Amino acid sequence: MSELISTSIMAPLGPRRLSLGWEQAQRNVNGNVAFVADLDSKPRTRVSLAEHISNYGRIPTGMTLGMILETLKVSNLTGRGGAGFPFAKKLEAVISSSSKRVPVIVANGSESEPISKKDVALLRNNPHLVLDGISLVAGILNAKNAYVYIKDREAAATMSAAIRERRDRGLSELRITVVDSPGGYVSGQETAVVRRIEKGPALPRFSTERVASSGVKGAPTLLSNVETFAHLALIARFGGDWYRLGGVSKDAGSRLLTVVGEIERPGVYEVTSAATLTEILREAGAGSLKGLLVGGYFGGWLGVNTLADLDITLDETTLNSKRLSIGAGIIGVLAKNTCPVVEAAGIVEYLASQSAGQCGPCFNGLPEISTAFARIALSSNVDRGLTELKAVIPLVEGRGGCQHPDGVIGLIRSTVAVFSDEIKLHKVGRCSVNGASHRSVLLPNNVFASNLTGIATR
Amino acid sequence: MKLVIDPTRCQGHGTCAQLLAEYIEMDKWHYPILNHNRLKDSHLDAAKRAVSLCPELAVSILID
């Protein structure tokens, strides 16, 4: 297989792999961490196809399905949309359903988490890496149609231009369509993506089958996050063993992270799997910390009491031992003088507002959960709030058509478990943060204006 | 055989809970809670009626 690897291109090592050629990534590399884009990343120009090829070399042709699967298994690439499912397994599931119907490829770049910006950074800076991955997998699956699902308008325009550039050069017979995501928290959920591609509403659908066997118009559908396809493009070029170099436990390669909150340099970072939280937060310019929201709104908290709490890598084995997961690659940073319970309650209020309104237990239960949690956050009536939560959570958990209500409950459980001392203080009408403001650090104001006092008196 | 209710379709009419009280109870918002879903042969007729009488077509029987 070595003859397939371009000899003129060096395999990238260190934290600039996906971000090779991105304007901001040129000058901000430190050890295992590279700052690669501002939150409102406005690249000078997108990386053209010619620049892309000079950065990475051509995608190898002639790789068989068996070779790709073997390489992927060695790499242990996992999906980058949140669930972290092994990509080789997903591909095998699609293959096993593809004997009767031609499969469809979907790259999900809807990035419906308001504080995530890594997908938009990737799509605006280097759409060709994503297209490489899509084309490669379409080739081995004999797929005729692929879709890239994007919320950000500029990223969608950039992707459309990149698709035209490849088509004009006759690079691919695959039909790749950009589909606009309307936004909204549940619009990126995989059955919602499938419905939107079918020209329906971007709302979750209940199904007893997985999209891998029955997705777009019932066809077997390989659906993964856009970043996953970009990694595939690198693994195909440089090999599974290259990807594993410097890997930590089962994880390897690099990942894009959005680091936000009370730090000096919020933005998108590319980090290797050996990067520790200490290194990442040093680059991001963090001060004295209360805790980190790891994985995003459906993730969980890491309480920070000593610097040793941050001396961990972000591999799944380490994070799982702390009941955490990197999810969609988000680190939300809370400084010492911010109340994590108030913060979580604001997020829960937002998530309750984002129910698709389809399932009774979700649209009835989440507002009740949010009200109960607001009482706890405001130290107004903590015991009543806890009693209400205990009664309503069993009526909601596991009863939605998608994971939305369970994600909300997971965030509340993590808050109550990690910040139990804080909740004890709230019980006696206090808060470790004097005059805790009710502004949300991890919930952008332009996305949602929280009103905890209003809902706590409901 | 498994009893399946699509929560995205269900509007809480309660027909299924009346026909299949051994399997389904209604919650405080009047939506069905499926306590267990393994359908006994002796309940198949009642389940078929629940499938055909649900106004939202939310009930189905999954053969596995």
Short mmCIF file of C-alpha atoms in Angstrom, two decimals:
data_model
loop_
_atom_site.label_atom_id
_atom_site.label_comp_id
_atom_site.label_asym_id
_atom_site.label_seq_id
_atom_site.Cartn_x
_atom_site.Cartn_y
_atom_site.Cartn_z
CA MET A 1 0.00 0.00 0.00
CA SER A 2 3.00 2.29 0.44
CA GLU A 3 3.07 2.96 -3.31
CA LEU A 4 -0.25 4.73 -2.91
CA ILE A 5 1.21 7.28 -0.55
CA SER A 6 2.47 10.33 -2.34
CA THR A 7 6.22 10.57 -1.85
CA SER A 8 6.44 14.34 -2.31
CA ILE A 9 4.12 15.12 0.61
CA MET A 10 5.20 14.67 4.20
CA ALA A 11 2.59 13.10 6.43
CA PRO A 12 1.60 15.84 8.90
CA LEU A 13 2.51 15.30 12.53
CA GLY A 14 1.65 17.52 15.48
CA PRO A 15 -1.64 19.36 15.83
CA ARG A 16 -1.96 20.79 12.31
CA ARG A 17 -3.53 18.06 10.23
CA LEU A 18 -7.02 19.13 9.29
CA SER A 19 -5.92 22.76 9.57
CA LEU A 20 -2.95 22.58 7.21
CA GLY A 21 -3.14 25.71 5.07
CA TRP A 22 -5.70 27.53 7.22
CA GLU A 23 -4.68 31.15 7.55
CA GLN A 24 -4.85 31.43 11.35
CA ALA A 25 -3.25 28.05 11.96
CA GLN A 26 0.06 29.14 10.38
CA ARG A 27 1.39 30.97 13.40
CA ASN A 28 -0.31 29.54 16.46
CA VAL A 29 1.10 26.10 17.13
CA ASN A 30 2.38 25.08 20.53
CA GLY A 31 3.19 21.45 21.29
CA ASN A 32 0.03 19.42 20.93
CA VAL A 33 -2.30 22.38 20.47
CA ALA A 34 -2.91 24.76 17.56
CA PHE A 35 -5.28 27.74 17.54
CA VAL A 36 -6.84 27.43 14.08
CA ALA A 37 -9.84 29.77 13.84
CA ASP A 38 -11.69 32.58 15.60
CA LEU A 39 -15.27 31.88 16.61
CA ASP A 40 -16.44 34.08 13.75
CA SER A 41 -13.80 32.65 11.39
CA LYS A 42 -13.67 34.68 8.23
CA PRO A 43 -10.96 33.07 6.15
CA ARG A 44 -9.19 35.27 3.59
CA THR A 45 -10.20 32.84 0.88
CA ARG A 46 -11.02 29.21 1.01
CA VAL A 47 -8.23 26.78 0.23
CA SER A 48 -8.49 26.15 -3.53
CA LEU A 49 -8.31 22.67 -5.01
CA ALA A 50 -4.76 23.35 -6.25
CA GLU A 51 -3.60 24.58 -2.82
CA HIS A 52 -5.35 21.64 -1.20
CA ILE A 53 -3.50 19.17 -3.42
CA SER A 54 -0.18 20.92 -2.82
CA ASN A 55 -0.82 20.67 0.96
CA TYR A 56 -1.95 17.07 1.12
CA GLY A 57 -1.23 15.41 -2.20
CA ARG A 58 -3.84 13.63 -4.28
CA ILE A 59 -6.29 11.25 -2.73
CA PRO A 60 -5.11 7.71 -3.54
CA THR A 61 -7.13 5.93 -6.17
CA GLY A 62 -7.62 2.22 -6.48
CA MET A 63 -8.14 1.49 -2.80
CA THR A 64 -10.52 -1.42 -2.42
CA LEU A 65 -13.26 -1.68 0.15
CA GLY A 66 -11.20 -4.25 2.07
CA MET A 67 -8.17 -1.95 2.17
CA ILE A 68 -10.21 1.00 3.39
CA LEU A 69 -11.91 -1.05 6.10
CA GLU A 70 -8.62 -2.50 7.30
CA THR A 71 -6.99 0.95 7.39
CA LEU A 72 -9.97 2.42 9.24
CA LYS A 73 -9.90 -0.37 11.81
CA VAL A 74 -6.21 0.23 12.48
CA SER A 75 -6.87 3.96 12.84
CA ASN A 76 -9.82 3.43 15.22
CA LEU A 77 -11.43 6.58 13.78
CA THR A 78 -14.60 7.52 15.64
CA GLY A 79 -17.44 9.80 14.50
CA ARG A 80 -16.99 13.46 15.39
CA GLY A 81 -20.63 14.49 15.68
CA GLY A 82 -21.05 13.57 19.32
CA ALA A 83 -21.75 9.87 19.73
CA GLY A 84 -18.16 8.78 18.97
CA PHE A 85 -19.22 5.61 17.17
CA PRO A 86 -16.40 3.67 15.43
CA PHE A 87 -16.53 4.71 11.77
CA ALA A 88 -15.46 1.29 10.43
CA LYS A 89 -18.44 -0.31 12.19
CA LYS A 90 -20.82 2.25 10.74
CA LEU A 91 -19.40 1.63 7.27
CA GLU A 92 -19.83 -2.14 7.72
CA ALA A 93 -23.45 -1.64 8.78
CA VAL A 94 -24.13 0.31 5.57
CA ILE A 95 -22.33 -2.29 3.45
CA SER A 96 -24.38 -5.12 4.93
CA SER A 97 -27.58 -3.29 3.91
CA SER A 98 -26.34 -2.33 0.44
CA SER A 99 -26.92 -5.57 -1.46
CA LYS A 100 -30.43 -4.57 -2.53
CA ARG A 101 -30.27 -0.78 -2.70
CA VAL A 102 -27.64 1.77 -3.67
CA PRO A 103 -26.47 3.57 -0.52
CA VAL A 104 -26.44 7.33 0.04
CA ILE A 105 -23.73 9.40 1.76
CA VAL A 106 -24.54 12.26 4.14
CA ALA A 107 -21.97 14.59 5.71
CA ASN A 108 -23.57 16.42 8.62
CA GLY A 109 -22.28 19.96 9.14
CA SER A 110 -25.38 21.43 10.74
CA GLU A 111 -23.55 22.06 14.01
CA SER A 112 -26.74 22.78 15.92
CA GLU A 113 -24.96 23.29 19.25
CA PRO A 114 -24.88 27.11 19.58
CA ILE A 115 -21.36 27.21 21.05
CA SER A 116 -19.78 24.85 18.52
CA LYS A 117 -17.87 26.43 15.64
CA LYS A 118 -15.47 23.69 14.58
CA ASP A 119 -17.54 22.42 11.66
CA VAL A 120 -18.09 25.88 10.22
CA ALA A 121 -14.33 26.54 10.54
CA LEU A 122 -13.53 23.32 8.68
CA LEU A 123 -16.14 23.93 5.96
CA ARG A 124 -15.11 27.54 5.37
CA ASN A 125 -11.39 26.86 5.38
CA ASN A 126 -11.02 23.54 3.63
CA PRO A 127 -14.13 22.07 2.03
CA HIS A 128 -11.96 19.89 -0.23
CA LEU A 129 -10.76 17.70 2.61
CA VAL A 130 -14.40 16.89 3.47
CA LEU A 131 -15.18 16.29 -0.23
CA ASP A 132 -12.17 13.96 -0.51
CA GLY A 133 -13.57 11.79 2.27
CA ILE A 134 -17.07 11.79 0.78
CA SER A 135 -15.79 10.92 -2.72
CA LEU A 136 -13.57 8.16 -1.42
CA VAL A 137 -16.30 6.41 0.50
CA ALA A 138 -18.82 6.95 -2.31
CA GLY A 139 -16.39 5.27 -4.67
CA ILE A 140 -16.04 2.13 -2.61
CA LEU A 141 -19.78 1.95 -1.90
CA ASN A 142 -20.74 2.71 -5.54
CA ALA A 143 -22.96 5.50 -4.26
CA LYS A 144 -24.39 7.93 -6.83
CA ASN A 145 -25.68 10.61 -4.46
CA ALA A 146 -24.15 12.43 -1.53
CA TYR A 147 -25.41 15.33 0.57
CA VAL A 148 -23.64 17.91 2.70
CA TYR A 149 -25.99 19.38 5.31
CA ILE A 150 -24.93 22.88 6.41
CA LYS A 151 -26.47 25.62 8.56
CA ASP A 152 -23.96 28.43 8.04
CA ARG A 153 -24.71 30.35 4.82
CA GLU A 154 -21.12 31.28 4.05
CA ALA A 155 -19.93 27.73 4.65
CA ALA A 156 -22.68 26.45 2.33
CA ALA A 157 -21.57 28.89 -0.40
CA THR A 158 -17.93 27.84 0.07
CA MET A 159 -18.86 24.18 -0.16
CA SER A 160 -20.98 24.74 -3.28
CA ALA A 161 -18.07 26.55 -4.96
CA ALA A 162 -15.71 23.69 -4.07
CA ILE A 163 -18.14 21.12 -5.51
CA ARG A 164 -18.37 23.16 -8.76
CA GLU A 165 -14.57 23.41 -8.91
CA ARG A 166 -14.24 19.62 -8.76
CA ARG A 167 -17.07 19.01 -11.21
CA ASP A 168 -15.61 21.48 -13.73
CA ARG A 169 -12.39 19.49 -13.66
CA GLY A 170 -14.30 16.29 -14.22
CA LEU A 171 -12.98 14.86 -10.98
CA SER A 172 -16.08 13.01 -9.94
CA GLU A 173 -19.27 11.54 -11.32
CA LEU A 174 -20.79 11.59 -7.87
CA ARG A 175 -23.69 14.01 -7.48
CA ILE A 176 -23.05 16.04 -4.31
CA THR A 177 -25.84 18.33 -3.13
CA VAL A 178 -25.59 21.00 -0.45
CA VAL A 179 -28.72 20.98 1.73
CA ASP A 180 -29.45 23.96 3.98
CA SER A 181 -30.06 23.21 7.63
CA PRO A 182 -32.70 25.60 9.04
CA GLY A 183 -30.95 25.57 12.43
CA GLY A 184 -32.56 24.82 15.78
CA TYR A 185 -31.12 22.43 18.34
CA VAL A 186 -32.72 19.22 17.08
CA SER A 187 -32.11 19.95 13.36
CA GLY A 188 -28.76 18.14 13.43
CA GLN A 189 -30.16 14.95 14.93
CA GLU A 190 -29.64 12.23 12.32
CA THR A 191 -33.26 11.41 11.53
CA ALA A 192 -33.96 15.18 11.30
CA VAL A 193 -31.13 15.46 8.76
CA VAL A 194 -32.63 12.62 6.72
CA ARG A 195 -36.10 14.21 6.78
CA ARG A 196 -34.71 17.56 5.61
CA ILE A 197 -32.85 15.90 2.73
CA GLU A 198 -36.16 14.26 1.78
CA LYS A 199 -37.54 17.85 1.65
CA GLY A 200 -39.46 17.43 4.91
CA PRO A 201 -39.10 19.42 8.14
CA ALA A 202 -35.77 19.17 9.98
CA LEU A 203 -37.37 17.37 12.91
CA PRO A 204 -36.51 13.97 14.38
CA ARG A 205 -38.40 10.94 13.13
CA PHE A 206 -39.17 7.87 15.18
CA SER A 207 -37.90 4.68 13.60
CA THR A 208 -37.20 1.16 14.69
CA GLU A 209 -34.42 0.99 12.09
CA ARG A 210 -31.08 2.78 12.02
CA VAL A 211 -30.28 5.17 9.16
CA ALA A 212 -27.40 2.85 8.18
CA SER A 213 -30.01 0.32 7.00
CA SER A 214 -32.88 2.69 6.20
CA GLY A 215 -32.12 6.39 5.86
CA VAL A 216 -32.71 8.80 2.96
CA LYS A 217 -35.88 7.58 1.17
CA GLY A 218 -35.29 4.18 2.76
CA ALA A 219 -31.82 3.72 1.24
CA PRO A 220 -28.90 2.56 3.40
CA THR A 221 -27.29 5.81 4.50
CA LEU A 222 -23.76 6.50 5.67
CA LEU A 223 -24.29 9.59 7.83
CA SER A 224 -21.45 11.12 9.78
CA ASN A 225 -20.14 14.49 10.88
CA VAL A 226 -18.17 16.53 8.29
CA GLU A 227 -15.00 16.29 10.40
CA THR A 228 -15.17 12.48 10.29
CA PHE A 229 -15.00 12.59 6.47
CA ALA A 230 -12.00 14.95 6.66
CA HIS A 231 -10.14 12.48 8.89
CA LEU A 232 -11.01 9.69 6.48
CA ALA A 233 -9.35 11.70 3.69
CA LEU A 234 -6.15 11.88 5.74
CA ILE A 235 -6.20 8.25 6.84
CA ALA A 236 -6.62 7.11 3.22
CA ARG A 237 -3.55 9.14 2.23
CA PHE A 238 -1.20 8.49 5.12
CA GLY A 239 -2.45 5.22 6.59
CA GLY A 240 -3.96 3.87 9.79
CA ASP A 241 -0.53 3.44 11.41
CA TRP A 242 0.27 7.12 10.78
CA TYR A 243 -3.03 8.05 12.43
CA ARG A 244 -2.16 5.98 15.50
CA LEU A 245 1.26 7.59 16.01
CA GLY A 246 1.37 9.23 19.43
CA GLY A 247 -2.13 7.99 20.20
CA VAL A 248 -3.40 7.83 23.77
CA SER A 249 -5.21 4.61 24.81
CA LYS A 250 -7.77 3.82 22.09
CA ASP A 251 -7.82 7.37 20.72
CA ALA A 252 -5.45 8.70 18.13
CA GLY A 253 -5.02 11.35 15.47
CA SER A 254 -6.24 14.86 16.08
CA ARG A 255 -9.56 16.53 16.67
CA LEU A 256 -11.09 19.95 16.30
CA LEU A 257 -12.28 21.52 19.54
CA THR A 258 -14.34 24.62 20.15
CA VAL A 259 -13.09 26.20 23.37
CA VAL A 260 -15.39 28.90 24.73
CA GLY A 261 -16.38 30.68 27.92
CA GLU A 262 -14.30 32.72 30.33
CA ILE A 263 -10.96 32.63 28.52
CA GLU A 264 -8.82 35.12 26.63
CA ARG A 265 -8.78 33.32 23.30
CA PRO A 266 -12.06 31.57 22.54
CA GLY A 267 -11.94 29.79 19.23
CA VAL A 268 -11.40 26.57 17.36
CA TYR A 269 -8.33 24.53 18.24
CA GLU A 270 -6.85 21.45 16.60
CA VAL A 271 -5.28 19.18 19.20
CA THR A 272 -3.57 15.81 19.08
CA SER A 273 -4.87 13.04 21.29
CA ALA A 274 -1.86 13.58 23.58
CA ALA A 275 -2.93 17.13 24.45
CA THR A 276 -3.87 17.64 28.09
CA LEU A 277 -6.49 20.05 29.36
CA THR A 278 -3.67 22.01 31.01
CA GLU A 279 -2.02 22.59 27.62
CA ILE A 280 -5.29 23.47 25.89
CA LEU A 281 -6.36 25.93 28.59
CA ARG A 282 -2.93 27.56 28.66
CA GLU A 283 -3.26 28.30 24.94
CA ALA A 284 -6.82 29.48 25.42
CA GLY A 285 -5.78 31.81 28.24
CA ALA A 286 -7.74 30.50 31.20
CA GLY A 287 -7.42 31.86 34.73
CA SER A 288 -8.73 30.47 38.00
CA LEU A 289 -11.45 27.94 37.24
CA LYS A 290 -14.68 26.62 38.68
CA GLY A 291 -15.28 23.90 36.14
CA LEU A 292 -15.50 22.82 32.53
CA LEU A 293 -18.49 21.75 30.52
CA VAL A 294 -17.05 18.90 28.45
CA GLY A 295 -18.78 17.75 25.27
CA GLY A 296 -21.37 20.51 25.01
CA TYR A 297 -24.92 20.90 26.30
CA PHE A 298 -25.52 17.16 26.31
CA GLY A 299 -22.14 16.61 27.94
CA GLY A 300 -21.15 16.88 31.59
CA TRP A 301 -19.08 18.87 34.06
CA LEU A 302 -15.54 18.47 35.22
CA GLY A 303 -15.22 20.25 38.55
CA VAL A 304 -11.86 22.00 38.94
CA ASN A 305 -10.52 22.16 42.48
CA THR A 306 -6.79 21.80 41.90
CA LEU A 307 -4.50 22.09 38.89
CA ALA A 308 -4.13 18.29 38.96
CA ASP A 309 -7.76 18.01 37.83
CA LEU A 310 -6.64 19.44 34.49
CA ASP A 311 -3.68 17.13 34.03
CA ILE A 312 -5.64 14.71 31.85
CA THR A 313 -5.82 13.90 28.16
CA LEU A 314 -9.14 13.98 26.34
CA ASP A 315 -9.20 10.36 25.22
CA GLU A 316 -12.45 8.50 25.78
CA THR A 317 -10.97 6.05 28.33
CA THR A 318 -9.82 8.88 30.59
CA LEU A 319 -12.98 10.94 30.12
CA ASN A 320 -15.31 7.97 30.58
CA SER A 321 -13.66 7.22 33.94
CA LYS A 322 -14.93 10.68 34.97
CA ARG A 323 -18.36 10.06 33.43
CA LEU A 324 -17.51 12.43 30.60
CA SER A 325 -17.19 12.27 26.85
CA ILE A 326 -15.76 14.78 24.38
CA GLY A 327 -19.04 14.68 22.44
CA ALA A 328 -19.00 17.12 19.55
CA GLY A 329 -15.65 18.55 20.66
CA ILE A 330 -16.67 21.37 22.99
CA ILE A 331 -14.96 22.69 26.12
CA GLY A 332 -16.93 25.38 27.95
CA VAL A 333 -14.87 27.18 30.57
CA LEU A 334 -16.31 28.66 33.77
CA ALA A 335 -14.17 30.92 35.94
CA LYS A 336 -14.10 30.73 39.73
CA ASN A 337 -16.61 33.55 40.12
CA THR A 338 -19.37 31.96 38.05
CA CYS A 339 -22.11 29.74 39.48
CA PRO A 340 -22.26 26.47 37.52
CA VAL A 341 -25.81 25.72 38.66
CA VAL A 342 -27.11 29.03 37.33
CA GLU A 343 -25.18 28.36 34.14
CA ALA A 344 -26.64 24.87 33.73
CA ALA A 345 -30.15 26.11 34.50
CA GLY A 346 -29.89 28.69 31.70
CA ILE A 347 -28.81 25.96 29.27
CA VAL A 348 -31.66 23.70 30.42
CA GLU A 349 -34.12 26.56 29.90
CA TYR A 350 -32.80 27.00 26.35
CA LEU A 351 -32.94 23.25 25.63
CA ALA A 352 -36.52 23.06 26.93
CA SER A 353 -37.40 25.78 24.41
CA GLN A 354 -35.82 23.69 21.65
CA SER A 355 -38.13 20.68 21.94
CA ALA A 356 -39.45 19.86 18.49
CA GLY A 357 -42.90 19.79 20.08
CA GLN A 358 -43.63 16.35 18.70
CA CYS A 359 -43.55 14.09 21.76
CA GLY A 360 -45.85 14.74 24.74
CA PRO A 361 -43.38 13.74 27.49
CA CYS A 362 -40.75 16.09 25.98
CA PHE A 363 -42.81 19.24 25.35
CA ASN A 364 -44.77 18.84 28.59
CA GLY A 365 -41.95 17.55 30.77
CA LEU A 366 -38.99 19.76 29.83
CA PRO A 367 -40.64 23.04 30.91
CA GLU A 368 -41.47 21.43 34.29
CA ILE A 369 -37.90 20.18 34.61
CA SER A 370 -36.57 23.60 33.70
CA THR A 371 -38.76 25.36 36.27
CA ALA A 372 -37.73 22.95 39.03
CA PHE A 373 -34.05 23.36 38.16
CA ALA A 374 -34.37 27.16 38.12
CA ARG A 375 -35.65 27.06 41.73
CA ILE A 376 -32.45 25.19 42.67
CA ALA A 377 -30.22 27.56 40.71
CA LEU A 378 -31.71 30.69 42.27
CA SER A 379 -31.48 29.27 45.82
CA SER A 380 -35.15 30.22 46.11
CA ASN A 381 -36.75 26.89 46.93
CA VAL A 382 -34.16 24.16 46.48
CA ASP A 383 -35.97 21.36 48.32
CA ARG A 384 -39.13 21.92 46.31
CA GLY A 385 -37.08 21.95 43.09
CA LEU A 386 -35.34 18.67 43.97
CA THR A 387 -38.64 17.00 44.89
CA GLU A 388 -40.21 18.14 41.62
CA LEU A 389 -37.23 16.89 39.60
CA LYS A 390 -37.44 13.49 41.28
CA ALA A 391 -41.11 13.20 40.33
CA VAL A 392 -40.95 14.46 36.74
CA ILE A 393 -37.68 12.97 35.44
CA PRO A 394 -39.02 9.36 35.36
CA LEU A 395 -41.98 10.60 33.29
CA VAL A 396 -39.65 12.05 30.65
CA GLU A 397 -36.53 9.90 30.49
CA GLY A 398 -36.45 7.43 27.58
CA ARG A 399 -39.84 8.56 26.29
CA GLY A 400 -38.85 10.90 23.47
CA GLY A 401 -38.59 10.00 19.81
CA CYS A 402 -35.00 11.25 19.91
CA GLN A 403 -32.31 11.78 22.55
CA HIS A 404 -33.23 15.41 23.27
CA PRO A 405 -35.04 14.96 26.61
CA ASP A 406 -32.47 12.40 27.84
CA GLY A 407 -29.65 14.81 26.99
CA VAL A 408 -31.23 17.50 29.16
CA ILE A 409 -31.62 15.07 32.05
CA GLY A 410 -27.97 14.02 31.68
CA LEU A 411 -26.79 17.62 32.06
CA ILE A 412 -28.89 18.06 35.22
CA ARG A 413 -27.57 14.82 36.74
CA SER A 414 -23.99 15.87 36.04
CA THR A 415 -24.56 19.31 37.60
CA VAL A 416 -26.13 17.84 40.75
CA ALA A 417 -23.38 15.20 41.11
CA VAL A 418 -20.33 17.36 40.36
CA PHE A 419 -21.45 20.50 42.17
CA SER A 420 -23.20 18.87 45.16
CA ASP A 421 -21.42 21.24 47.58
CA GLU A 422 -22.73 24.20 45.62
CA ILE A 423 -26.27 22.82 45.81
CA LYS A 424 -25.92 22.42 49.60
CA LEU A 425 -25.14 26.13 49.80
CA HIS A 426 -28.13 26.94 47.60
CA LYS A 427 -30.31 24.94 50.01
CA VAL A 428 -29.60 27.48 52.74
CA GLY A 429 -30.25 30.36 50.37
CA ARG A 430 -26.64 31.06 49.52
CA CYS A 431 -24.26 30.65 46.59
CA SER A 432 -20.47 30.27 46.58
CA VAL A 433 -20.40 33.16 44.16
CA ASN A 434 -21.29 36.44 45.82
CA GLY A 435 -23.97 38.22 43.87
CA ALA A 436 -24.00 35.55 41.19
CA SER A 437 -25.22 37.14 38.02
CA HIS A 438 -27.83 35.34 35.97
CA ARG A 439 -26.14 36.06 32.69
CA SER A 440 -25.05 32.94 30.87
CA VAL A 441 -21.44 32.48 29.91
CA LEU A 442 -21.98 29.36 27.80
CA LEU A 443 -25.26 30.41 26.19
CA PRO A 444 -24.78 33.19 23.62
CA ASN A 445 -27.14 36.11 24.18
CA ASN A 446 -27.96 36.34 20.51
CA VAL A 447 -29.14 32.73 20.64
CA PHE A 448 -31.30 32.79 23.76
CA ALA A 449 -32.03 35.23 26.55
CA SER A 450 -32.47 33.25 29.74
CA ASN A 451 -35.10 34.33 32.30
CA LEU A 452 -34.62 32.06 35.31
CA THR A 453 -36.43 34.37 37.73
CA GLY A 454 -39.43 34.35 35.43
CA ILE A 455 -39.65 30.57 35.09
CA ALA A 456 -38.86 29.83 38.77
CA THR A 457 -42.06 31.59 39.80
CA ARG A 458 -44.22 29.58 37.39
CA MET B 1 -43.89 -9.72 18.69
CA LYS B 2 -43.36 -6.25 20.09
CA LEU B 3 -45.74 -3.42 20.70
CA VAL B 4 -44.35 -0.09 19.44
CA ILE B 5 -45.75 3.43 19.91
CA ASP B 6 -44.33 6.28 17.85
CA PRO B 7 -44.09 9.14 20.39
CA THR B 8 -43.73 11.73 17.60
CA ARG B 9 -47.17 10.81 16.22
CA CYS B 10 -49.02 10.11 19.48
CA GLN B 11 -51.45 12.86 20.53
CA GLY B 12 -52.61 11.15 23.71
CA HIS B 13 -56.08 10.00 22.61
CA GLY B 14 -55.76 7.01 24.96
CA THR B 15 -57.41 4.36 22.76
CA CYS B 16 -54.44 2.04 23.08
CA ALA B 17 -54.44 2.26 26.88
CA GLN B 18 -58.12 1.29 26.97
CA LEU B 19 -57.59 -1.72 24.73
CA LEU B 20 -54.26 -2.83 26.21
CA ALA B 21 -54.50 -1.91 29.88
CA GLU B 22 -52.07 -4.69 30.81
CA TYR B 23 -49.35 -2.99 28.76
CA ILE B 24 -50.13 0.71 28.73
CA GLU B 25 -51.00 3.31 31.36
CA MET B 26 -51.45 7.02 30.83
CA ASP B 27 -49.15 9.61 32.41
CA LYS B 28 -50.27 12.86 34.06
CA TRP B 29 -50.19 14.66 30.69
CA HIS B 30 -52.33 11.89 29.22
CA TYR B 31 -49.64 10.26 27.10
CA PRO B 32 -49.15 6.48 27.11
CA ILE B 33 -46.44 4.79 29.16
CA LEU B 34 -45.52 1.41 27.69
CA ASN B 35 -44.74 -0.67 30.77
CA HIS B 36 -43.72 -3.72 28.79
CA ASN B 37 -43.76 -4.39 25.07
CA ARG B 38 -43.53 -8.20 24.58
CA LEU B 39 -46.91 -9.00 23.13
CA LYS B 40 -48.59 -12.27 24.22
CA ASP B 41 -50.39 -14.26 21.51
CA SER B 42 -53.61 -14.01 23.52
CA HIS B 43 -53.47 -10.20 23.26
CA LEU B 44 -52.81 -10.07 19.54
CA ASP B 45 -56.42 -9.29 18.60
CA ALA B 46 -56.61 -6.41 21.07
CA ALA B 47 -53.26 -5.10 19.80
CA LYS B 48 -54.49 -5.27 16.19
CA ARG B 49 -57.54 -3.23 17.20
CA ALA B 50 -55.27 -0.67 18.90
CA VAL B 51 -53.26 -0.43 15.68
CA SER B 52 -56.34 0.16 13.55
CA LEU B 53 -58.21 2.43 15.97
CA CYS B 54 -55.36 4.82 16.88
CA PRO B 55 -56.40 8.10 15.19
CA GLU B 56 -52.75 9.07 14.67
CA LEU B 57 -51.55 5.70 13.34
CA ALA B 58 -48.96 5.75 16.15
CA VAL B 59 -49.31 2.11 17.25
CA SER B 60 -47.66 -0.78 15.45
CA ILE B 61 -46.79 -4.40 16.03
CA LEU B 62 -43.22 -5.31 15.24
CA ILE B 63 -42.56 -8.89 14.26
CA ASP B 64 -39.04 -9.87 15.28
#
